[in-house]
PDB file of C-alpha atoms in Angstrom:
ATOM      1  CA  MET I   1     248.811 144.855 313.859  1.00 47.00           C
ATOM      2  CA  SER I   2     246.804 147.440 315.753  1.00 47.00           C
ATOM      3  CA  SER I   3     247.948 146.143 319.139  1.00 49.00           C
ATOM      4  CA  GLY I   4     249.526 149.460 320.133  1.00 57.00           C
ATOM      5  CA  PRO I   5     252.669 151.443 319.374  1.00 69.00           C
ATOM      6  CA  LEU I   6     255.364 149.774 317.332  1.00 71.00           C
ATOM      7  CA  ASP I   7     258.972 150.393 318.403  1.00 83.00           C
ATOM      8  CA  ASP I   8     260.867 147.687 316.547  1.00 86.00           C
ATOM      9  CA  LEU I   9     260.060 145.126 313.829  1.00 86.00           C
ATOM     10  CA  SER I  10     262.392 142.457 312.430  1.00 90.00           C
ATOM     11  CA  LEU I  11     261.281 140.110 309.647  1.00 89.00           C
ATOM     12  CA  GLN I  12     262.639 137.248 307.597  1.00 89.00           C
ATOM     13  CA  ILE I  13     261.316 137.263 304.033  1.00 87.00           C
ATOM     14  CA  ALA I  14     261.819 134.169 301.893  1.00 85.00           C
ATOM     15  CA  PRO I  15     261.670 134.335 298.075  1.00 80.00           C
ATOM     16  CA  VAL I  16     258.383 132.466 297.510  1.00 78.00           C
ATOM     17  CA  ILE I  17     255.783 133.075 294.815  1.00 77.00           C
ATOM     18  CA  ALA I  18     252.390 133.029 296.516  1.00 73.00           C
ATOM     19  CA  GLY I  19     250.068 135.036 294.278  1.00 72.00           C
ATOM     20  CA  VAL I  20     247.454 136.249 296.770  1.00 75.00           C
ATOM     21  CA  GLY I  21     247.062 136.405 300.514  1.00 70.00           C
ATOM     22  CA  ARG I  22     246.806 138.641 303.517  1.00 71.00           C
ATOM     23  CA  THR I  23     249.127 141.567 304.039  1.00 72.00           C
ATOM     24  CA  LEU I  24     251.105 142.077 307.224  1.00 72.00           C
ATOM     25  CA  ALA I  25     249.193 145.175 308.386  1.00 72.00           C
ATOM     26  CA  ASP I  26     245.818 144.543 306.638  1.00 73.00           C
ATOM     27  CA  GLY I  27     246.009 147.927 304.892  1.00 74.00           C
ATOM     28  CA  GLU I  28     246.797 149.875 308.055  1.00 77.00           C
ATOM     29  CA  GLN I  29     249.408 152.652 307.709  1.00 78.00           C
ATOM     30  CA  ILE I  30     252.272 152.076 310.162  1.00 77.00           C
ATOM     31  CA  PRO I  31     254.788 154.952 310.581  1.00 81.00           C
ATOM     32  CA  ILE I  32     258.106 153.037 310.509  1.00 85.00           C
ATOM     33  CA  HIS I  33     261.372 153.399 308.603  1.00 89.00           C
ATOM     34  CA  LEU I  34     263.917 150.877 307.395  1.00 92.00           C
ATOM     35  CA  ALA I  35     266.933 150.925 309.732  1.00 93.00           C
ATOM     36  CA  ALA I  36     268.971 148.010 308.318  1.00 95.00           C
ATOM     37  CA  THR I  37     268.795 145.092 305.899  1.00 96.00           C
ATOM     38  CA  ARG I  38     270.767 141.875 305.680  1.00 95.00           C
ATOM     39  CA  ALA I  39     270.719 139.452 302.728  1.00 95.00           C
ATOM     40  CA  LEU I  40     271.492 135.810 303.450  1.00 94.00           C
ATOM     41  CA  ASP I  41     273.123 133.348 301.034  1.00 94.00           C
ATOM     42  CA  ASN I  42     269.886 131.325 300.699  1.00 91.00           C
ATOM     43  CA  GLY I  43     267.931 134.305 299.292  1.00 91.00           C
ATOM     44  CA  VAL I  44     266.227 135.307 302.545  1.00 93.00           C
ATOM     45  CA  ILE I  45     266.339 138.996 303.432  1.00 95.00           C
ATOM     46  CA  GLU I  46     266.095 140.345 306.979  1.00 95.00           C
ATOM     47  CA  PRO I  47     264.818 143.925 307.088  1.00 95.00           C
ATOM     48  CA  HIS I  48     264.857 145.709 310.441  1.00 94.00           C
ATOM     49  CA  TYR I  49     262.391 148.553 310.959  1.00 90.00           C
ATOM     50  CA  THR I  50     262.147 151.068 313.782  1.00 90.00           C
ATOM     51  CA  SER I  51     259.528 153.639 314.733  1.00 84.00           C
ATOM     52  CA  GLN I  52     259.391 156.784 312.638  1.00 72.00           C
ATOM     53  CA  PRO I  53     261.717 159.476 314.047  1.00 61.00           C
ATOM     54  CA  ARG I  54     259.895 162.598 315.223  1.00 58.00           C
TER      55      ARG I  54
END
């Protein structure tokens, strides 16, 4: 994810057991904070992150 500054990030995370795999940022520290979260009836969560306030 080192393609430049990150202003906004929205994800959909499904409850799946995977075991191993790649991480989203490959170990890179990204200065963001959780702005909002929504839980759907099917178990999916939608976190919304924004850039770290200065």
